């Protein structure tokens, strides 16, 4: 793997009790199945590496200490489920509660298509078939099951989760939610504005901001452990979206974005300028790093156009929200296509050298969040992303392939994700399939035809039961389409839906870098998530 060399800035401190962990030592002579897999993949795909931009170190005062009492918390009211991909966001039932052509917080990308409603027993049986029975590994380097995706480091799974939470965050006060349960009138935009980081701003959500350093966001540290989110005495995080504390990987991504903002403030920018720069670097990573990893760079390049006055336009063929100022989110995207990430989740992750933790474990020694960050769970980001200037470990976590096999822990979601009450469905696959039916999704083949893409017949999808009627659930179709293409990226139906919505939203956001008064890009390009982490001082 080819790496570029850059000087490491003073912002990147080492050690588990600093704001990042040390990079793992690498033995260049050691060859493993993983290193051979990744290196052979590099012959076919050029790794997406990027230049780093140095920034000033953040003053130590942005980490809460006993001498800096935390301001009293204010409630941040949020709707939706308890965890990613588990609850139904308010308004996602619009296709079954109103006309299929209605658009509000959610809507249909293809309202002319009829809903697909196969028998529940078919969906439940299919859910059982899509679970990989292998238990979590004790060490990621032992992975040899053929499900590792050599093109996508595992950090992109959680960047995708972070992006989803940013889009679906619902800060509408509870009284308005009760009056408008289907989100026809009161709802926030799905724009990429980092609401989980900034909340409602310094005035409305002061608990997110550092009282000792104006313009900076708060960080915390518990009992001399790693830098953490600021927390109340009971472990609850002061955070703009509680879902970004549901596992210890996404919680540390949240910390990285907080630190990036603080770096911009420390470099002399005012709050508004630092906020804009943080958002634009994040949006750039979505367009130029996340989407190319998931879809391939060609899909993104084909959709981008030069707009008026130097702006960026998007060739949206299927995503046409009625209101560009408050565009709807298609349920074909949120309930099916974007849930491709569920198949990418590993059963375990190596957090740093010689420390591997399961996603869910019986004894609590796992990656479940909503608690202070344990000392052994800090993330060495070199195990999750390609980091400029740092040699890759030979056992970097890679995503699982995008296919119809979900890792075993997702078949039995813990109480921190789903309440274990009578009748609760604990299998994520079963929840996804039944939800797609309940919310009125069209079939995968029908969507393909509407997009002008030859549909894949059920025989190739592995759905032999004639009761399917020659059609397949859209979520399953998207995963199988990717699987039949090799499992390394989304296929033409799933990929186009994801690209249409994400790029379309950026084009409609007047405050995105797509619509900047002058063309904008990071100071040094190409620019990837690894560069963002270096810039934030999180490596």
GROMACS .gro file of C-alpha atoms in nm, residues 13-479:
model
  467
   13UNK     CA    1  -0.038   1.365   2.079
   14UNK     CA    2   0.023   1.001   2.162
   15UNK     CA    3  -0.087   0.783   2.450
   16UNK     CA    4  -0.417   0.651   2.579
   17UNK     CA    5  -0.458   0.939   2.823
   18UNK     CA    6  -0.396   1.206   2.561
   19UNK     CA    7  -0.665   1.300   2.312
   20UNK     CA    8  -0.565   1.011   2.090
   21UNK     CA    9  -0.380   0.683   2.108
   22UNK     CA   10  -0.040   0.587   1.972
   23UNK     CA   11  -0.005   0.434   1.632
   24UNK     CA   12   0.069   0.063   1.644
   25UNK     CA   13   0.421  -0.050   1.557
   26UNK     CA   14   0.440  -0.232   1.228
   27UNK     CA   15   0.673  -0.511   1.130
   28UNK     CA   16   0.725  -0.463   0.755
   29UNK     CA   17   0.847  -0.820   0.725
   30UNK     CA   18   0.531  -0.976   0.864
   31UNK     CA   19   0.287  -1.112   0.609
   32UNK     CA   20  -0.058  -1.230   0.705
   33UNK     CA   21  -0.368  -1.337   0.516
   34UNK     CA   22  -0.505  -0.987   0.584
   35UNK     CA   23  -0.199  -0.803   0.451
   36UNK     CA   24  -0.191  -1.019   0.138
   37UNK     CA   25  -0.560  -0.956   0.081
   38UNK     CA   26  -0.529  -0.579   0.115
   39UNK     CA   27  -0.213  -0.558  -0.095
   40UNK     CA   28  -0.362  -0.765  -0.375
   41UNK     CA   29  -0.671  -0.544  -0.371
   42UNK     CA   30  -0.447  -0.243  -0.417
   43UNK     CA   31  -0.348  -0.376  -0.759
   44UNK     CA   32  -0.704  -0.325  -0.877
   45UNK     CA   33  -0.811  -0.016  -0.686
   46UNK     CA   34  -0.595   0.287  -0.615
   47UNK     CA   35  -0.621   0.362  -0.241
   48UNK     CA   36  -0.789   0.692  -0.164
   49UNK     CA   37  -0.523   0.871   0.036
   50UNK     CA   38  -0.514   1.243   0.098
   51UNK     CA   39  -0.298   1.532   0.210
   52UNK     CA   40  -0.317   1.648   0.572
   53UNK     CA   41  -0.358   2.009   0.672
   54UNK     CA   42  -0.181   2.110   0.992
   55UNK     CA   43  -0.366   2.316   1.250
   56UNK     CA   44  -0.293   2.478   1.581
   57UNK     CA   45  -0.315   2.264   1.896
   58UNK     CA   46  -0.624   2.302   2.107
   59UNK     CA   47  -0.566   2.443   2.457
   60UNK     CA   48  -0.594   2.184   2.731
   61UNK     CA   49  -0.880   2.381   2.880
   62UNK     CA   50  -1.129   2.235   2.637
   63UNK     CA   51  -1.120   1.915   2.842
   64UNK     CA   52  -1.341   1.948   3.148
   65UNK     CA   53  -1.160   1.917   3.479
   66UNK     CA   54  -1.284   1.935   3.839
   67UNK     CA   55  -1.193   2.307   3.842
   68UNK     CA   56  -1.434   2.366   3.553
   69UNK     CA   57  -1.781   2.270   3.676
   70UNK     CA   58  -2.016   2.153   3.406
   71UNK     CA   59  -2.311   2.384   3.338
   72UNK     CA   60  -2.646   2.230   3.425
   73UNK     CA   61  -2.779   2.007   3.148
   74UNK     CA   62  -3.073   2.107   2.936
   75UNK     CA   63  -3.285   1.837   2.780
   76UNK     CA   64  -3.237   1.775   2.410
   77UNK     CA   65  -3.565   1.631   2.293
   78UNK     CA   66  -3.528   1.379   2.013
   79UNK     CA   67  -3.774   1.149   1.843
   80UNK     CA   68  -3.715   0.814   1.683
   81UNK     CA   69  -3.588   0.478   1.798
   82UNK     CA   70  -3.337   0.395   2.063
   83UNK     CA   71  -3.063   0.300   1.821
   84UNK     CA   72  -2.945   0.325   1.464
   85UNK     CA   73  -3.172   0.144   1.225
   86UNK     CA   74  -3.399   0.026   1.506
   87UNK     CA   75  -3.674   0.279   1.566
   88UNK     CA   76  -3.900   0.435   1.305
   89UNK     CA   77  -3.817   0.805   1.273
   90UNK     CA   78  -4.120   1.029   1.308
   91UNK     CA   79  -4.290   1.065   0.972
   92UNK     CA   80  -4.141   0.757   0.806
   93UNK     CA   81  -4.493   0.607   0.795
   94UNK     CA   82  -4.609   0.873   0.551
   95UNK     CA   83  -4.673   0.627   0.265
   96UNK     CA   84  -4.929   0.434   0.472
   97UNK     CA   85  -5.086   0.720   0.667
   98UNK     CA   86  -5.146   0.962   0.378
   99UNK     CA   87  -5.140   0.950  -0.002
  100UNK     CA   88  -4.827   0.796  -0.153
  101UNK     CA   89  -4.755   1.124  -0.329
  102UNK     CA   90  -4.744   1.323  -0.003
  103UNK     CA   91  -4.409   1.476   0.092
  104UNK     CA   92  -4.316   1.614   0.433
  105UNK     CA   93  -4.026   1.505   0.651
  106UNK     CA   94  -4.030   1.180   0.453
  107UNK     CA   95  -4.177   1.083   0.120
  108UNK     CA   96  -4.149   0.834  -0.164
  109UNK     CA   97  -3.894   0.865  -0.442
  110UNK     CA   98  -4.121   0.646  -0.660
  111UNK     CA   99  -4.478   0.722  -0.546
  112UNK     CA  100  -4.622   0.561  -0.860
  113UNK     CA  101  -4.507   0.216  -0.747
  114UNK     CA  102  -4.738  -0.001  -0.541
  115UNK     CA  103  -4.627  -0.128  -0.197
  116UNK     CA  104  -4.486  -0.478  -0.176
  117UNK     CA  105  -4.652  -0.683   0.099
  118UNK     CA  106  -4.534  -1.045   0.107
  119UNK     CA  107  -4.647  -1.276   0.386
  120UNK     CA  108  -4.480  -1.211   0.721
  121UNK     CA  109  -4.367  -1.571   0.748
  122UNK     CA  110  -4.168  -1.532   0.426
  123UNK     CA  111  -3.994  -1.226   0.566
  124UNK     CA  112  -3.921  -1.392   0.901
  125UNK     CA  113  -3.776  -1.701   0.729
  126UNK     CA  114  -3.562  -1.479   0.504
  127UNK     CA  115  -3.433  -1.292   0.809
  128UNK     CA  116  -3.308  -1.619   0.957
  129UNK     CA  117  -3.120  -1.699   0.637
  130UNK     CA  118  -2.922  -1.376   0.631
  131UNK     CA  119  -2.735  -1.430   0.960
  132UNK     CA  120  -2.373  -1.545   0.957
  133UNK     CA  121  -2.351  -1.796   1.247
  134UNK     CA  122  -1.981  -1.739   1.324
  135UNK     CA  123  -1.912  -1.586   1.669
  136UNK     CA  124  -1.687  -1.282   1.728
  137UNK     CA  125  -1.313  -1.337   1.694
  138UNK     CA  126  -1.062  -1.288   1.971
  139UNK     CA  127  -0.830  -1.110   1.726
  140UNK     CA  128  -0.920  -0.944   1.396
  141UNK     CA  129  -0.604  -1.084   1.235
  142UNK     CA  130  -0.766  -1.431   1.261
  143UNK     CA  131  -1.036  -1.330   1.011
  144UNK     CA  132  -1.034  -1.574   0.720
  145UNK     CA  133  -1.403  -1.628   0.644
  146UNK     CA  134  -1.399  -1.443   0.313
  147UNK     CA  135  -1.631  -1.167   0.436
  148UNK     CA  136  -1.364  -0.896   0.474
  149UNK     CA  137  -1.405  -0.615   0.219
  150UNK     CA  138  -1.047  -0.528   0.115
  151UNK     CA  139  -1.149  -0.189  -0.024
  152UNK     CA  140  -1.331  -0.034   0.272
  153UNK     CA  141  -1.175   0.012   0.617
  154UNK     CA  142  -1.426  -0.043   0.895
  155UNK     CA  143  -1.435   0.320   1.003
  156UNK     CA  144  -1.660   0.398   0.707
  157UNK     CA  145  -1.935   0.185   0.862
  158UNK     CA  146  -1.946   0.425   1.156
  159UNK     CA  147  -1.897   0.735   0.947
  160UNK     CA  148  -2.205   0.615   0.760
  161UNK     CA  149  -2.390   0.580   1.089
  162UNK     CA  150  -2.278   0.929   1.191
  163UNK     CA  151  -2.406   1.065   0.857
  164UNK     CA  152  -2.740   0.889   0.905
  165UNK     CA  153  -2.785   1.039   1.249
  166UNK     CA  154  -2.704   1.384   1.113
  167UNK     CA  155  -2.975   1.346   0.849
  168UNK     CA  156  -3.246   1.196   1.071
  169UNK     CA  157  -3.195   1.403   1.385
  170UNK     CA  158  -3.531   1.539   1.501
  171UNK     CA  159  -3.505   1.828   1.748
  172UNK     CA  160  -3.878   1.906   1.727
  173UNK     CA  161  -4.010   1.961   2.082
  174UNK     CA  162  -4.227   1.680   2.216
  175UNK     CA  163  -4.547   1.888   2.233
  176UNK     CA  164  -4.520   1.962   1.859
  177UNK     CA  165  -4.437   1.597   1.786
  178UNK     CA  166  -4.754   1.486   1.963
  179UNK     CA  167  -4.963   1.733   1.763
  180UNK     CA  168  -4.789   1.631   1.439
  181UNK     CA  169  -4.701   1.260   1.482
  182UNK     CA  170  -4.652   1.203   1.109
  183UNK     CA  171  -4.417   1.502   1.070
  184UNK     CA  172  -4.630   1.671   0.807
  185UNK     CA  173  -4.564   2.023   0.938
  186UNK     CA  174  -4.298   2.035   1.209
  187UNK     CA  175  -3.961   1.885   1.123
  188UNK     CA  176  -3.598   1.972   1.073
  189UNK     CA  177  -3.415   1.952   0.741
  190UNK     CA  178  -3.198   1.647   0.665
  191UNK     CA  179  -2.903   1.869   0.570
  192UNK     CA  180  -2.547   1.784   0.674
  193UNK     CA  181  -2.510   2.053   0.940
  194UNK     CA  182  -2.361   1.850   1.229
  195UNK     CA  183  -2.657   1.908   1.457
  196UNK     CA  184  -2.529   1.629   1.681
  197UNK     CA  185  -2.219   1.839   1.744
  198UNK     CA  186  -2.366   2.188   1.772
  199UNK     CA  187  -2.713   2.113   1.907
  200UNK     CA  188  -2.927   2.424   1.898
  201UNK     CA  189  -2.625   2.650   1.945
  202UNK     CA  190  -2.440   2.805   2.242
  203UNK     CA  191  -2.741   2.997   2.373
  204UNK     CA  192  -2.999   2.715   2.369
  205UNK     CA  193  -2.760   2.430   2.452
  206UNK     CA  194  -2.481   2.578   2.665
  207UNK     CA  195  -2.400   2.236   2.814
  208UNK     CA  196  -2.230   2.148   2.483
  209UNK     CA  197  -1.993   2.446   2.498
  210UNK     CA  198  -1.680   2.518   2.702
  211UNK     CA  199  -1.742   2.808   2.944
  212UNK     CA  200  -1.367   2.872   2.978
  213UNK     CA  201  -1.288   2.893   2.607
  214UNK     CA  202  -1.544   3.100   2.414
  215UNK     CA  203  -1.648   2.944   2.085
  216UNK     CA  204  -1.517   2.599   2.176
  217UNK     CA  205  -1.710   2.281   2.239
  218UNK     CA  206  -1.671   2.082   2.558
  219UNK     CA  207  -1.485   1.757   2.600
  220UNK     CA  208  -1.451   1.551   2.914
  221UNK     CA  209  -1.230   1.295   3.081
  222UNK     CA  210  -1.329   1.051   3.350
  223UNK     CA  211  -1.098   0.936   3.629
  224UNK     CA  212  -0.782   1.009   3.434
  225UNK     CA  213  -0.899   0.793   3.142
  226UNK     CA  214  -0.910   0.879   2.771
  227UNK     CA  215  -1.064   1.202   2.650
  228UNK     CA  216  -1.439   1.148   2.643
  229UNK     CA  217  -1.765   1.325   2.575
  230UNK     CA  218  -1.868   1.555   2.859
  231UNK     CA  219  -2.094   1.357   3.091
  232UNK     CA  220  -2.325   1.399   3.386
  233UNK     CA  221  -2.261   1.208   3.708
  234UNK     CA  222  -2.478   0.917   3.589
  235UNK     CA  223  -2.269   0.879   3.270
  236UNK     CA  224  -2.519   1.048   3.039
  237UNK     CA  225  -2.337   1.244   2.769
  238UNK     CA  226  -2.406   1.610   2.698
  239UNK     CA  227  -2.453   1.563   2.326
  240UNK     CA  228  -2.668   1.705   2.048
  241UNK     CA  229  -2.794   1.358   1.950
  242UNK     CA  230  -2.791   1.074   2.208
  243UNK     CA  231  -2.764   0.819   1.926
  244UNK     CA  232  -2.403   0.927   1.879
  245UNK     CA  233  -2.325   0.776   2.217
  246UNK     CA  234  -2.486   0.439   2.149
  247UNK     CA  235  -2.153   0.267   2.076
  248UNK     CA  236  -1.795   0.352   2.167
  249UNK     CA  237  -1.678   0.391   1.807
  250UNK     CA  238  -1.934   0.650   1.701
  251UNK     CA  239  -1.888   0.828   2.036
  252UNK     CA  240  -1.521   0.872   1.951
  253UNK     CA  241  -1.611   0.997   1.603
  254UNK     CA  242  -1.826   1.257   1.777
  255UNK     CA  243  -1.521   1.354   1.985
  256UNK     CA  244  -1.313   1.389   1.668
  257UNK     CA  245  -1.560   1.635   1.513
  258UNK     CA  246  -1.571   1.833   1.837
  259UNK     CA  247  -1.194   1.852   1.831
  260UNK     CA  248  -1.191   1.959   1.466
  261UNK     CA  249  -1.414   2.255   1.549
  262UNK     CA  250  -1.194   2.345   1.844
  263UNK     CA  251  -0.884   2.334   1.624
  264UNK     CA  252  -1.039   2.588   1.390
  265UNK     CA  253  -1.124   2.814   1.684
  266UNK     CA  254  -0.770   2.777   1.823
  267UNK     CA  255  -0.634   2.879   1.482
  268UNK     CA  256  -0.806   3.217   1.523
  269UNK     CA  257  -1.147   3.162   1.365
  270UNK     CA  258  -1.462   3.290   1.532
  271UNK     CA  259  -1.737   3.044   1.622
  272UNK     CA  260  -1.938   3.091   1.300
  273UNK     CA  261  -1.631   3.055   1.077
  274UNK     CA  262  -1.508   2.748   1.268
  275UNK     CA  263  -1.852   2.592   1.244
  276UNK     CA  264  -1.867   2.655   0.870
  277UNK     CA  265  -1.519   2.510   0.815
  278UNK     CA  266  -1.601   2.202   1.022
  279UNK     CA  267  -1.922   2.144   0.828
  280UNK     CA  268  -1.759   2.195   0.490
  281UNK     CA  269  -1.466   1.961   0.561
  282UNK     CA  270  -1.718   1.701   0.677
  283UNK     CA  271  -1.929   1.750   0.363
  284UNK     CA  272  -1.617   1.725   0.146
  285UNK     CA  273  -1.530   1.391   0.307
  286UNK     CA  274  -1.882   1.265   0.238
  287UNK     CA  275  -1.857   1.351  -0.132
  288UNK     CA  276  -1.492   1.274  -0.204
  289UNK     CA  277  -1.418   0.988   0.037
  290UNK     CA  278  -1.725   0.818   0.184
  291UNK     CA  279  -1.935   0.796  -0.132
  292UNK     CA  280  -1.646   0.685  -0.358
  293UNK     CA  281  -1.567   0.405  -0.112
  294UNK     CA  282  -1.930   0.292  -0.105
  295UNK     CA  283  -2.032   0.356  -0.467
  296UNK     CA  284  -1.714   0.403  -0.668
  297UNK     CA  285  -1.577   0.740  -0.773
  298UNK     CA  286  -1.729   0.713  -1.121
  299UNK     CA  287  -2.087   0.735  -0.992
  300UNK     CA  288  -2.015   1.057  -0.803
  301UNK     CA  289  -1.821   1.216  -1.087
  302UNK     CA  290  -2.098   1.142  -1.337
  303UNK     CA  291  -2.359   1.311  -1.120
  304UNK     CA  292  -2.179   1.637  -1.040
  305UNK     CA  293  -2.222   1.936  -1.271
  306UNK     CA  294  -2.102   2.295  -1.281
  307UNK     CA  295  -2.377   2.521  -1.155
  308UNK     CA  296  -2.424   2.898  -1.190
  309UNK     CA  297  -2.166   3.133  -1.036
  310UNK     CA  298  -1.921   2.853  -0.957
  311UNK     CA  299  -2.166   2.644  -0.757
  312UNK     CA  300  -2.198   2.266  -0.785
  313UNK     CA  301  -2.513   2.113  -0.934
  314UNK     CA  302  -2.628   1.751  -0.927
  315UNK     CA  303  -2.785   1.538  -1.199
  316UNK     CA  304  -3.086   1.418  -0.997
  317UNK     CA  305  -3.300   1.194  -1.215
  318UNK     CA  306  -3.519   1.038  -0.947
  319UNK     CA  307  -3.496   1.246  -0.628
  320UNK     CA  308  -3.727   1.542  -0.677
  321UNK     CA  309  -3.848   1.690  -0.347
  322UNK     CA  310  -4.128   1.942  -0.381
  323UNK     CA  311  -3.970   2.186  -0.135
  324UNK     CA  312  -3.599   2.249  -0.187
  325UNK     CA  313  -3.577   2.446   0.137
  326UNK     CA  314  -3.715   2.155   0.341
  327UNK     CA  315  -3.659   1.853   0.119
  328UNK     CA  316  -3.814   1.522   0.211
  329UNK     CA  317  -3.607   1.210   0.272
  330UNK     CA  318  -3.723   0.914   0.061
  331UNK     CA  319  -3.817   0.602   0.255
  332UNK     CA  320  -3.664   0.395  -0.028
  333UNK     CA  321  -3.338   0.549   0.094
  334UNK     CA  322  -3.386   0.556   0.472
  335UNK     CA  323  -3.573   0.228   0.519
  336UNK     CA  324  -3.393   0.020   0.254
  337UNK     CA  325  -3.098   0.143   0.047
  338UNK     CA  326  -2.904   0.324   0.319
  339UNK     CA  327  -2.939   0.026   0.551
  340UNK     CA  328  -2.670  -0.144   0.344
  341UNK     CA  329  -2.441  -0.051   0.633
  342UNK     CA  330  -2.596  -0.319   0.853
  343UNK     CA  331  -2.425  -0.586   0.644
  344UNK     CA  332  -2.087  -0.411   0.691
  345UNK     CA  333  -2.085  -0.435   1.071
  346UNK     CA  334  -1.822  -0.668   1.212
  347UNK     CA  335  -1.884  -0.885   1.517
  348UNK     CA  336  -1.565  -0.743   1.671
  349UNK     CA  337  -1.314  -0.461   1.627
  350UNK     CA  338  -0.950  -0.420   1.719
  351UNK     CA  339  -0.953  -0.084   1.895
  352UNK     CA  340  -0.574  -0.059   1.922
  353UNK     CA  341  -0.280  -0.295   1.925
  354UNK     CA  342  -0.373  -0.629   2.086
  355UNK     CA  343  -0.712  -0.509   2.215
  356UNK     CA  344  -1.014  -0.655   2.034
  357UNK     CA  345  -1.366  -0.602   2.166
  358UNK     CA  346  -1.698  -0.751   2.050
  359UNK     CA  347  -1.982  -0.527   1.940
  360UNK     CA  348  -2.206  -0.689   2.201
  361UNK     CA  349  -2.076  -0.914   2.476
  362UNK     CA  350  -2.248  -1.100   2.761
  363UNK     CA  351  -2.032  -0.950   3.035
  364UNK     CA  352  -2.038  -0.586   2.927
  365UNK     CA  353  -1.679  -0.593   2.803
  366UNK     CA  354  -1.790  -0.476   2.463
  367UNK     CA  355  -1.849  -0.164   2.252
  368UNK     CA  356  -2.189  -0.063   2.385
  369UNK     CA  357  -2.199   0.307   2.465
  370UNK     CA  358  -2.400   0.543   2.687
  371UNK     CA  359  -2.126   0.518   2.952
  372UNK     CA  360  -1.786   0.673   3.020
  373UNK     CA  361  -1.526   0.562   2.768
  374UNK     CA  362  -1.333   0.271   2.925
  375UNK     CA  363  -0.956   0.300   2.933
  376UNK     CA  364  -0.911  -0.006   2.710
  377UNK     CA  365  -1.157   0.104   2.441
  378UNK     CA  366  -0.995   0.416   2.297
  379UNK     CA  367  -0.974   0.400   1.918
  380UNK     CA  368  -0.643   0.409   1.738
  381UNK     CA  369  -0.792   0.544   1.417
  382UNK     CA  370  -0.518   0.377   1.213
  383UNK     CA  371  -0.713   0.055   1.274
  384UNK     CA  372  -1.024   0.211   1.115
  385UNK     CA  373  -0.907   0.447   0.838
  386UNK     CA  374  -0.609   0.505   0.610
  387UNK     CA  375  -0.410   0.768   0.799
  388UNK     CA  376  -0.157   0.983   0.612
  389UNK     CA  377   0.194   0.951   0.754
  390UNK     CA  378   0.121   0.632   0.947
  391UNK     CA  379   0.204   0.281   0.828
  392UNK     CA  380  -0.104   0.062   0.806
  393UNK     CA  381  -0.133  -0.218   1.062
  394UNK     CA  382  -0.154  -0.559   0.901
  395UNK     CA  383  -0.473  -0.629   1.095
  396UNK     CA  384  -0.668  -0.311   1.027
  397UNK     CA  385  -1.041  -0.361   1.073
  398UNK     CA  386  -1.209  -0.389   0.735
  399UNK     CA  387  -1.583  -0.377   0.681
  400UNK     CA  388  -1.768  -0.694   0.599
  401UNK     CA  389  -1.869  -0.722   0.236
  402UNK     CA  390  -2.199  -0.565   0.135
  403UNK     CA  391  -2.412  -0.877   0.099
  404UNK     CA  392  -2.695  -1.078   0.246
  405UNK     CA  393  -2.502  -1.204   0.549
  406UNK     CA  394  -2.520  -1.003   0.872
  407UNK     CA  395  -2.283  -1.072   1.160
  408UNK     CA  396  -2.415  -1.290   1.441
  409UNK     CA  397  -2.453  -1.023   1.715
  410UNK     CA  398  -2.715  -0.845   1.500
  411UNK     CA  399  -2.948  -1.144   1.539
  412UNK     CA  400  -2.996  -1.075   1.910
  413UNK     CA  401  -2.987  -0.701   1.982
  414UNK     CA  402  -2.920  -0.618   2.349
  415UNK     CA  403  -3.151  -0.417   2.579
  416UNK     CA  404  -2.941  -0.105   2.522
  417UNK     CA  405  -3.058  -0.112   2.160
  418UNK     CA  406  -3.405  -0.271   2.181
  419UNK     CA  407  -3.622  -0.295   2.491
  420UNK     CA  408  -3.661  -0.664   2.577
  421UNK     CA  409  -4.037  -0.664   2.630
  422UNK     CA  410  -4.291  -0.928   2.534
  423UNK     CA  411  -4.307  -0.965   2.159
  424UNK     CA  412  -3.993  -0.758   2.092
  425UNK     CA  413  -3.815  -0.846   1.768
  426UNK     CA  414  -3.445  -0.870   1.849
  427UNK     CA  415  -3.314  -0.962   1.503
  428UNK     CA  416  -3.206  -0.658   1.303
  429UNK     CA  417  -3.271  -0.832   0.971
  430UNK     CA  418  -3.625  -0.926   1.075
  431UNK     CA  419  -3.691  -0.571   1.192
  432UNK     CA  420  -3.567  -0.430   0.860
  433UNK     CA  421  -3.775  -0.665   0.646
  434UNK     CA  422  -4.097  -0.627   0.844
  435UNK     CA  423  -4.053  -0.251   0.868
  436UNK     CA  424  -4.016  -0.224   0.490
  437UNK     CA  425  -4.351  -0.396   0.447
  438UNK     CA  426  -4.523  -0.194   0.724
  439UNK     CA  427  -4.405   0.137   0.577
  440UNK     CA  428  -4.518   0.059   0.224
  441UNK     CA  429  -4.190   0.013   0.037
  442UNK     CA  430  -4.207  -0.100  -0.326
  443UNK     CA  431  -4.032  -0.417  -0.442
  444UNK     CA  432  -3.670  -0.411  -0.553
  445UNK     CA  433  -3.745  -0.516  -0.912
  446UNK     CA  434  -4.013  -0.249  -0.945
  447UNK     CA  435  -3.767   0.019  -0.835
  448UNK     CA  436  -3.506  -0.112  -1.079
  449UNK     CA  437  -3.754  -0.090  -1.369
  450UNK     CA  438  -3.855   0.263  -1.265
  451UNK     CA  439  -3.486   0.358  -1.280
  452UNK     CA  440  -3.440   0.200  -1.622
  453UNK     CA  441  -3.212  -0.072  -1.481
  454UNK     CA  442  -3.269  -0.437  -1.582
  455UNK     CA  443  -3.414  -0.608  -1.273
  456UNK     CA  444  -3.253  -0.916  -1.120
  457UNK     CA  445  -3.496  -1.210  -1.122
  458UNK     CA  446  -3.579  -1.385  -0.799
  459UNK     CA  447  -3.406  -1.702  -0.916
  460UNK     CA  448  -3.071  -1.519  -0.912
  461UNK     CA  449  -3.161  -1.359  -0.580
  462UNK     CA  450  -3.212  -1.702  -0.423
  463UNK     CA  451  -3.584  -1.651  -0.354
  464UNK     CA  452  -3.737  -1.973  -0.483
  465UNK     CA  453  -4.072  -1.971  -0.302
  466UNK     CA  454  -4.344  -1.883  -0.557
  467UNK     CA  455  -4.526  -1.680  -0.291
  468UNK     CA  456  -4.274  -1.402  -0.350
  469UNK     CA  457  -4.451  -1.347  -0.682
  470UNK     CA  458  -4.126  -1.280  -0.864
  471UNK     CA  459  -4.045  -0.980  -0.646
  472UNK     CA  460  -3.813  -0.913  -0.353
  473UNK     CA  461  -3.803  -0.674  -0.054
  474UNK     CA  462  -3.609  -0.362  -0.150
  475UNK     CA  463  -3.358  -0.387   0.139
  476UNK     CA  464  -3.274  -0.747   0.052
  477UNK     CA  465  -3.260  -0.662  -0.319
  478UNK     CA  466  -3.005  -0.385  -0.258
  479UNK     CA  467  -2.783  -0.618  -0.054
   0.00000   0.00000   0.00000
